[in-house]
Amino acid sequence: MAALFLVQSSPVMVAPWLSLSGRVLVNGNPSFEKVHGEDVWGYGASHLDHSNLFNDAMACDAKIVVPAIVEGCSEVFDGVGSLVDVGGGNGTAMSILAKAFPWIHGINFDLPHVIEVAPKYHGVEHVAGDMFTSVPKADAVIIK
């Protein structure tokens, strides 16, 4: 959980909050872009230390949320042969799902700089791309 708290309290993530009201009242543009000169995803691509911390934080969240999904509503995965996790980060969520449902071909889909450093997991194929351009075909999609 440390990574989750570290990323949320980092200067990179706190700074946009300091100008939020002004951005909303002036023109509605995202304050992150105003503070850092690019959107959060572009910032991650050019600041890999922040990207890694962000993805570690999302992995912490996945370790709590995904087992609850597996335990509480596993029936939604019946008949699913392939599943793509859009914005899946380092693949933690998909690795948990692939272990719980070994018949599913798991696809972890994220930006190239994220996939480049993602660890290998049994039953998970890492695919790099941009969700605003296209998403790999699968029987089902998950966005956590």
mmCIF file of the C-alpha atoms, coordinates in Angstrom:
data_MODEL
# 
_entry.id   MODEL 
# 
loop_
_atom_site.group_PDB 
_atom_site.id 
_atom_site.type_symbol 
_atom_site.label_atom_id 
_atom_site.label_alt_id 
_atom_site.label_comp_id 
_atom_site.label_asym_id 
_atom_site.label_entity_id 
_atom_site.label_seq_id 
_atom_site.pdbx_PDB_ins_code 
_atom_site.Cartn_x 
_atom_site.Cartn_y 
_atom_site.Cartn_z 
_atom_site.occupancy 
_atom_site.B_iso_or_equiv 
_atom_site.pdbx_formal_charge 
_atom_site.auth_seq_id 
_atom_site.auth_comp_id 
_atom_site.auth_asym_id 
_atom_site.auth_atom_id 
_atom_site.pdbx_PDB_model_num 
ATOM 1   C CA . MET A 1 1   ? 0.000   0.000   0.000   1.00 0.00 ? 1   MET A CA 1 
ATOM 2   C CA . ALA A 1 2   ? 2.983   2.314   0.430   1.00 0.00 ? 2   ALA A CA 1 
ATOM 3   C CA . ALA A 1 3   ? 3.190   3.023   -3.307  1.00 0.00 ? 3   ALA A CA 1 
ATOM 4   C CA . LEU A 1 4   ? -0.479  4.038   -3.372  1.00 0.00 ? 4   LEU A CA 1 
ATOM 5   C CA . PHE A 1 5   ? 0.042   6.596   -0.612  1.00 0.00 ? 5   PHE A CA 1 
ATOM 6   C CA . LEU A 1 6   ? 3.346   7.787   -2.077  1.00 0.00 ? 6   LEU A CA 1 
ATOM 7   C CA . VAL A 1 7   ? 1.908   8.475   -5.525  1.00 0.00 ? 7   VAL A CA 1 
ATOM 8   C CA . GLN A 1 8   ? -1.207  10.214  -4.180  1.00 0.00 ? 8   GLN A CA 1 
ATOM 9   C CA . SER A 1 9   ? 0.852   12.474  -1.909  1.00 0.00 ? 9   SER A CA 1 
ATOM 10  C CA . SER A 1 10  ? 3.692   13.133  -4.372  1.00 0.00 ? 10  SER A CA 1 
ATOM 11  C CA . PRO A 1 11  ? 4.316   16.724  -5.480  1.00 0.00 ? 11  PRO A CA 1 
ATOM 12  C CA . VAL A 1 12  ? 3.510   15.666  -9.053  1.00 0.00 ? 12  VAL A CA 1 
ATOM 13  C CA . MET A 1 13  ? -0.025  14.643  -8.076  1.00 0.00 ? 13  MET A CA 1 
ATOM 14  C CA . VAL A 1 14  ? -0.670  17.299  -5.402  1.00 0.00 ? 14  VAL A CA 1 
ATOM 15  C CA . ALA A 1 15  ? 0.384   20.334  -7.477  1.00 0.00 ? 15  ALA A CA 1 
ATOM 16  C CA . PRO A 1 16  ? -2.612  20.155  -9.861  1.00 0.00 ? 16  PRO A CA 1 
ATOM 17  C CA . TRP A 1 17  ? -5.007  20.283  -6.911  1.00 0.00 ? 17  TRP A CA 1 
ATOM 18  C CA . LEU A 1 18  ? -3.564  23.661  -5.914  1.00 0.00 ? 18  LEU A CA 1 
ATOM 19  C CA . SER A 1 19  ? -4.819  25.227  -9.150  1.00 0.00 ? 19  SER A CA 1 
ATOM 20  C CA . LEU A 1 20  ? -7.964  23.158  -9.617  1.00 0.00 ? 20  LEU A CA 1 
ATOM 21  C CA . SER A 1 21  ? -10.573 25.794  -8.766  1.00 0.00 ? 21  SER A CA 1 
ATOM 22  C CA . GLY A 1 22  ? -8.962  28.342  -11.058 1.00 0.00 ? 22  GLY A CA 1 
ATOM 23  C CA . ARG A 1 23  ? -8.837  25.895  -13.958 1.00 0.00 ? 23  ARG A CA 1 
ATOM 24  C CA . VAL A 1 24  ? -12.455 24.847  -13.518 1.00 0.00 ? 24  VAL A CA 1 
ATOM 25  C CA . LEU A 1 25  ? -13.692 28.423  -13.234 1.00 0.00 ? 25  LEU A CA 1 
ATOM 26  C CA . VAL A 1 26  ? -11.568 29.783  -16.102 1.00 0.00 ? 26  VAL A CA 1 
ATOM 27  C CA . ASN A 1 27  ? -11.973 27.243  -18.888 1.00 0.00 ? 27  ASN A CA 1 
ATOM 28  C CA . GLY A 1 28  ? -12.419 23.723  -17.567 1.00 0.00 ? 28  GLY A CA 1 
ATOM 29  C CA . ASN A 1 29  ? -9.044  22.494  -18.830 1.00 0.00 ? 29  ASN A CA 1 
ATOM 30  C CA . PRO A 1 30  ? -7.332  19.870  -16.674 1.00 0.00 ? 30  PRO A CA 1 
ATOM 31  C CA . SER A 1 31  ? -5.131  21.416  -14.002 1.00 0.00 ? 31  SER A CA 1 
ATOM 32  C CA . PHE A 1 32  ? -2.544  18.622  -14.402 1.00 0.00 ? 32  PHE A CA 1 
ATOM 33  C CA . GLU A 1 33  ? -1.835  19.830  -17.928 1.00 0.00 ? 33  GLU A CA 1 
ATOM 34  C CA . LYS A 1 34  ? -1.562  23.449  -16.796 1.00 0.00 ? 34  LYS A CA 1 
ATOM 35  C CA . VAL A 1 35  ? 0.911   22.593  -14.018 1.00 0.00 ? 35  VAL A CA 1 
ATOM 36  C CA . HIS A 1 36  ? 3.042   20.028  -15.885 1.00 0.00 ? 36  HIS A CA 1 
ATOM 37  C CA . GLY A 1 37  ? 2.606   21.049  -19.521 1.00 0.00 ? 37  GLY A CA 1 
ATOM 38  C CA . GLU A 1 38  ? 1.198   17.676  -20.611 1.00 0.00 ? 38  GLU A CA 1 
ATOM 39  C CA . ASP A 1 39  ? -1.503  15.229  -19.592 1.00 0.00 ? 39  ASP A CA 1 
ATOM 40  C CA . VAL A 1 40  ? -0.873  12.633  -16.908 1.00 0.00 ? 40  VAL A CA 1 
ATOM 41  C CA . TRP A 1 41  ? -0.164  9.876   -19.455 1.00 0.00 ? 41  TRP A CA 1 
ATOM 42  C CA . GLY A 1 42  ? 2.311   11.945  -21.437 1.00 0.00 ? 42  GLY A CA 1 
ATOM 43  C CA . TYR A 1 43  ? 3.976   12.967  -18.190 1.00 0.00 ? 43  TYR A CA 1 
ATOM 44  C CA . GLY A 1 44  ? 4.393   9.313   -17.244 1.00 0.00 ? 44  GLY A CA 1 
ATOM 45  C CA . ALA A 1 45  ? 5.999   8.538   -20.594 1.00 0.00 ? 45  ALA A CA 1 
ATOM 46  C CA . SER A 1 46  ? 8.603   11.248  -20.096 1.00 0.00 ? 46  SER A CA 1 
ATOM 47  C CA . HIS A 1 47  ? 9.088   10.753  -16.334 1.00 0.00 ? 47  HIS A CA 1 
ATOM 48  C CA . LEU A 1 48  ? 9.574   7.015   -15.882 1.00 0.00 ? 48  LEU A CA 1 
ATOM 49  C CA . ASP A 1 49  ? 10.164  7.273   -12.128 1.00 0.00 ? 49  ASP A CA 1 
ATOM 50  C CA . HIS A 1 50  ? 6.658   8.695   -11.747 1.00 0.00 ? 50  HIS A CA 1 
ATOM 51  C CA . SER A 1 51  ? 5.252   6.116   -14.176 1.00 0.00 ? 51  SER A CA 1 
ATOM 52  C CA . ASN A 1 52  ? 6.762   3.253   -12.195 1.00 0.00 ? 52  ASN A CA 1 
ATOM 53  C CA . LEU A 1 53  ? 5.462   4.642   -8.892  1.00 0.00 ? 53  LEU A CA 1 
ATOM 54  C CA . PHE A 1 54  ? 2.009   5.151   -10.423 1.00 0.00 ? 54  PHE A CA 1 
ATOM 55  C CA . ASN A 1 55  ? 1.899   1.582   -11.747 1.00 0.00 ? 55  ASN A CA 1 
ATOM 56  C CA . ASP A 1 56  ? 3.126   0.185   -8.424  1.00 0.00 ? 56  ASP A CA 1 
ATOM 57  C CA . ALA A 1 57  ? 0.288   2.110   -6.764  1.00 0.00 ? 57  ALA A CA 1 
ATOM 58  C CA . MET A 1 58  ? -2.279  0.672   -9.165  1.00 0.00 ? 58  MET A CA 1 
ATOM 59  C CA . ALA A 1 59  ? -0.870  -2.807  -8.475  1.00 0.00 ? 59  ALA A CA 1 
ATOM 60  C CA . CYS A 1 60  ? -1.468  -2.249  -4.739  1.00 0.00 ? 60  CYS A CA 1 
ATOM 61  C CA . ASP A 1 61  ? -5.071  -1.380  -5.510  1.00 0.00 ? 61  ASP A CA 1 
ATOM 62  C CA . ALA A 1 62  ? -5.451  -4.411  -7.793  1.00 0.00 ? 62  ALA A CA 1 
ATOM 63  C CA . LYS A 1 63  ? -4.244  -6.743  -5.043  1.00 0.00 ? 63  LYS A CA 1 
ATOM 64  C CA . ILE A 1 64  ? -7.252  -5.644  -2.968  1.00 0.00 ? 64  ILE A CA 1 
ATOM 65  C CA . VAL A 1 65  ? -9.948  -5.113  -5.582  1.00 0.00 ? 65  VAL A CA 1 
ATOM 66  C CA . VAL A 1 66  ? -9.414  -8.035  -7.972  1.00 0.00 ? 66  VAL A CA 1 
ATOM 67  C CA . PRO A 1 67  ? -9.536  -10.828 -5.358  1.00 0.00 ? 67  PRO A CA 1 
ATOM 68  C CA . ALA A 1 68  ? -12.831 -9.315  -4.172  1.00 0.00 ? 68  ALA A CA 1 
ATOM 69  C CA . ILE A 1 69  ? -14.136 -9.471  -7.750  1.00 0.00 ? 69  ILE A CA 1 
ATOM 70  C CA . VAL A 1 70  ? -12.981 -13.091 -8.078  1.00 0.00 ? 70  VAL A CA 1 
ATOM 71  C CA . GLU A 1 71  ? -14.615 -14.044 -4.787  1.00 0.00 ? 71  GLU A CA 1 
ATOM 72  C CA . GLY A 1 72  ? -17.782 -12.008 -5.152  1.00 0.00 ? 72  GLY A CA 1 
ATOM 73  C CA . CYS A 1 73  ? -18.766 -12.408 -8.782  1.00 0.00 ? 73  CYS A CA 1 
ATOM 74  C CA . SER A 1 74  ? -16.709 -15.099 -10.448 1.00 0.00 ? 74  SER A CA 1 
ATOM 75  C CA . GLU A 1 75  ? -19.709 -16.135 -12.547 1.00 0.00 ? 75  GLU A CA 1 
ATOM 76  C CA . VAL A 1 76  ? -19.233 -13.109 -14.819 1.00 0.00 ? 76  VAL A CA 1 
ATOM 77  C CA . PHE A 1 77  ? -16.134 -14.839 -16.199 1.00 0.00 ? 77  PHE A CA 1 
ATOM 78  C CA . ASP A 1 78  ? -18.021 -17.998 -17.222 1.00 0.00 ? 78  ASP A CA 1 
ATOM 79  C CA . GLY A 1 79  ? -17.755 -18.429 -20.982 1.00 0.00 ? 79  GLY A CA 1 
ATOM 80  C CA . VAL A 1 80  ? -15.087 -15.751 -21.354 1.00 0.00 ? 80  VAL A CA 1 
ATOM 81  C CA . GLY A 1 81  ? -12.236 -17.092 -23.476 1.00 0.00 ? 81  GLY A CA 1 
ATOM 82  C CA . SER A 1 82  ? -10.241 -13.889 -23.729 1.00 0.00 ? 82  SER A CA 1 
ATOM 83  C CA . LEU A 1 83  ? -10.137 -10.776 -21.590 1.00 0.00 ? 83  LEU A CA 1 
ATOM 84  C CA . VAL A 1 84  ? -8.318  -7.486  -22.170 1.00 0.00 ? 84  VAL A CA 1 
ATOM 85  C CA . ASP A 1 85  ? -7.446  -5.177  -19.279 1.00 0.00 ? 85  ASP A CA 1 
ATOM 86  C CA . VAL A 1 86  ? -7.364  -1.695  -20.808 1.00 0.00 ? 86  VAL A CA 1 
ATOM 87  C CA . GLY A 1 87  ? -4.839  0.458   -18.990 1.00 0.00 ? 87  GLY A CA 1 
ATOM 88  C CA . GLY A 1 88  ? -3.693  -2.642  -17.142 1.00 0.00 ? 88  GLY A CA 1 
ATOM 89  C CA . GLY A 1 89  ? -0.401  -1.169  -15.956 1.00 0.00 ? 89  GLY A CA 1 
ATOM 90  C CA . ASN A 1 90  ? 2.158   -3.762  -14.961 1.00 0.00 ? 90  ASN A CA 1 
ATOM 91  C CA . GLY A 1 91  ? -0.369  -6.596  -15.341 1.00 0.00 ? 91  GLY A CA 1 
ATOM 92  C CA . THR A 1 92  ? -1.059  -7.313  -11.677 1.00 0.00 ? 92  THR A CA 1 
ATOM 93  C CA . ALA A 1 93  ? -4.842  -7.342  -12.078 1.00 0.00 ? 93  ALA A CA 1 
ATOM 94  C CA . MET A 1 94  ? -4.728  -9.573  -15.151 1.00 0.00 ? 94  MET A CA 1 
ATOM 95  C CA . SER A 1 95  ? -2.262  -11.942 -13.480 1.00 0.00 ? 95  SER A CA 1 
ATOM 96  C CA . ILE A 1 96  ? -4.689  -12.439 -10.580 1.00 0.00 ? 96  ILE A CA 1 
ATOM 97  C CA . LEU A 1 97  ? -7.550  -13.067 -13.009 1.00 0.00 ? 97  LEU A CA 1 
ATOM 98  C CA . ALA A 1 98  ? -5.459  -15.452 -15.142 1.00 0.00 ? 98  ALA A CA 1 
ATOM 99  C CA . LYS A 1 99  ? -4.582  -17.470 -12.058 1.00 0.00 ? 99  LYS A CA 1 
ATOM 100 C CA . ALA A 1 100 ? -8.211  -17.612 -10.897 1.00 0.00 ? 100 ALA A CA 1 
ATOM 101 C CA . PHE A 1 101 ? -9.588  -18.414 -14.362 1.00 0.00 ? 101 PHE A CA 1 
ATOM 102 C CA . PRO A 1 102 ? -6.851  -20.342 -16.211 1.00 0.00 ? 102 PRO A CA 1 
ATOM 103 C CA . TRP A 1 103 ? -9.026  -20.920 -19.296 1.00 0.00 ? 103 TRP A CA 1 
ATOM 104 C CA . ILE A 1 104 ? -9.005  -17.175 -20.028 1.00 0.00 ? 104 ILE A CA 1 
ATOM 105 C CA . HIS A 1 105 ? -6.402  -15.744 -22.394 1.00 0.00 ? 105 HIS A CA 1 
ATOM 106 C CA . GLY A 1 106 ? -5.457  -12.551 -20.550 1.00 0.00 ? 106 GLY A CA 1 
ATOM 107 C CA . ILE A 1 107 ? -4.298  -9.475  -22.427 1.00 0.00 ? 107 ILE A CA 1 
ATOM 108 C CA . ASN A 1 108 ? -2.705  -6.665  -20.450 1.00 0.00 ? 108 ASN A CA 1 
ATOM 109 C CA . PHE A 1 109 ? -2.957  -3.533  -22.601 1.00 0.00 ? 109 PHE A CA 1 
ATOM 110 C CA . ASP A 1 110 ? -1.178  -0.290  -21.783 1.00 0.00 ? 110 ASP A CA 1 
ATOM 111 C CA . LEU A 1 111 ? 1.129   2.363   -23.178 1.00 0.00 ? 111 LEU A CA 1 
ATOM 112 C CA . PRO A 1 112 ? 4.462   1.205   -24.627 1.00 0.00 ? 112 PRO A CA 1 
ATOM 113 C CA . HIS A 1 113 ? 6.607   2.632   -21.811 1.00 0.00 ? 113 HIS A CA 1 
ATOM 114 C CA . VAL A 1 114 ? 4.479   0.736   -19.264 1.00 0.00 ? 114 VAL A CA 1 
ATOM 115 C CA . ILE A 1 115 ? 4.446   -2.596  -21.115 1.00 0.00 ? 115 ILE A CA 1 
ATOM 116 C CA . GLU A 1 116 ? 8.191   -2.355  -21.733 1.00 0.00 ? 116 GLU A CA 1 
ATOM 117 C CA . VAL A 1 117 ? 8.909   -2.855  -18.003 1.00 0.00 ? 117 VAL A CA 1 
ATOM 118 C CA . ALA A 1 118 ? 5.943   -5.091  -17.094 1.00 0.00 ? 118 ALA A CA 1 
ATOM 119 C CA . PRO A 1 119 ? 6.930   -8.434  -15.560 1.00 0.00 ? 119 PRO A CA 1 
ATOM 120 C CA . LYS A 1 120 ? 5.984   -11.651 -17.320 1.00 0.00 ? 120 LYS A CA 1 
ATOM 121 C CA . TYR A 1 121 ? 3.020   -13.561 -15.882 1.00 0.00 ? 121 TYR A CA 1 
ATOM 122 C CA . HIS A 1 122 ? 1.750   -17.015 -16.797 1.00 0.00 ? 122 HIS A CA 1 
ATOM 123 C CA . GLY A 1 123 ? -1.394  -16.689 -18.899 1.00 0.00 ? 123 GLY A CA 1 
ATOM 124 C CA . VAL A 1 124 ? -0.935  -12.975 -19.599 1.00 0.00 ? 124 VAL A CA 1 
ATOM 125 C CA . GLU A 1 125 ? 0.059   -11.448 -22.926 1.00 0.00 ? 125 GLU A CA 1 
ATOM 126 C CA . HIS A 1 126 ? 1.333   -7.871  -22.702 1.00 0.00 ? 126 HIS A CA 1 
ATOM 127 C CA . VAL A 1 127 ? 0.293   -5.639  -25.606 1.00 0.00 ? 127 VAL A CA 1 
ATOM 128 C CA . ALA A 1 128 ? 1.465   -2.052  -26.069 1.00 0.00 ? 128 ALA A CA 1 
ATOM 129 C CA . GLY A 1 129 ? -0.723  0.580   -27.655 1.00 0.00 ? 129 GLY A CA 1 
ATOM 130 C CA . ASP A 1 130 ? -3.006  3.552   -27.165 1.00 0.00 ? 130 ASP A CA 1 
ATOM 131 C CA . MET A 1 131 ? -6.591  2.941   -26.081 1.00 0.00 ? 131 MET A CA 1 
ATOM 132 C CA . PHE A 1 132 ? -7.672  6.101   -27.892 1.00 0.00 ? 132 PHE A CA 1 
ATOM 133 C CA . THR A 1 133 ? -6.492  4.557   -31.174 1.00 0.00 ? 133 THR A CA 1 
ATOM 134 C CA . SER A 1 134 ? -7.529  0.904   -30.825 1.00 0.00 ? 134 SER A CA 1 
ATOM 135 C CA . VAL A 1 135 ? -7.923  -1.859  -28.268 1.00 0.00 ? 135 VAL A CA 1 
ATOM 136 C CA . PRO A 1 136 ? -7.021  -5.535  -28.781 1.00 0.00 ? 136 PRO A CA 1 
ATOM 137 C CA . LYS A 1 137 ? -9.989  -7.740  -29.615 1.00 0.00 ? 137 LYS A CA 1 
ATOM 138 C CA . ALA A 1 138 ? -11.226 -10.011 -26.828 1.00 0.00 ? 138 ALA A CA 1 
ATOM 139 C CA . ASP A 1 139 ? -14.457 -11.571 -25.594 1.00 0.00 ? 139 ASP A CA 1 
ATOM 140 C CA . ALA A 1 140 ? -14.599 -9.073  -22.733 1.00 0.00 ? 140 ALA A CA 1 
ATOM 141 C CA . VAL A 1 141 ? -12.930 -5.899  -21.493 1.00 0.00 ? 141 VAL A CA 1 
ATOM 142 C CA . ILE A 1 142 ? -12.075 -4.832  -17.974 1.00 0.00 ? 142 ILE A CA 1 
ATOM 143 C CA . ILE A 1 143 ? -11.079 -1.332  -16.931 1.00 0.00 ? 143 ILE A CA 1 
ATOM 144 C CA . LYS A 1 144 ? -10.226 -1.060  -13.271 1.00 0.00 ? 144 LYS A CA 1 
# 
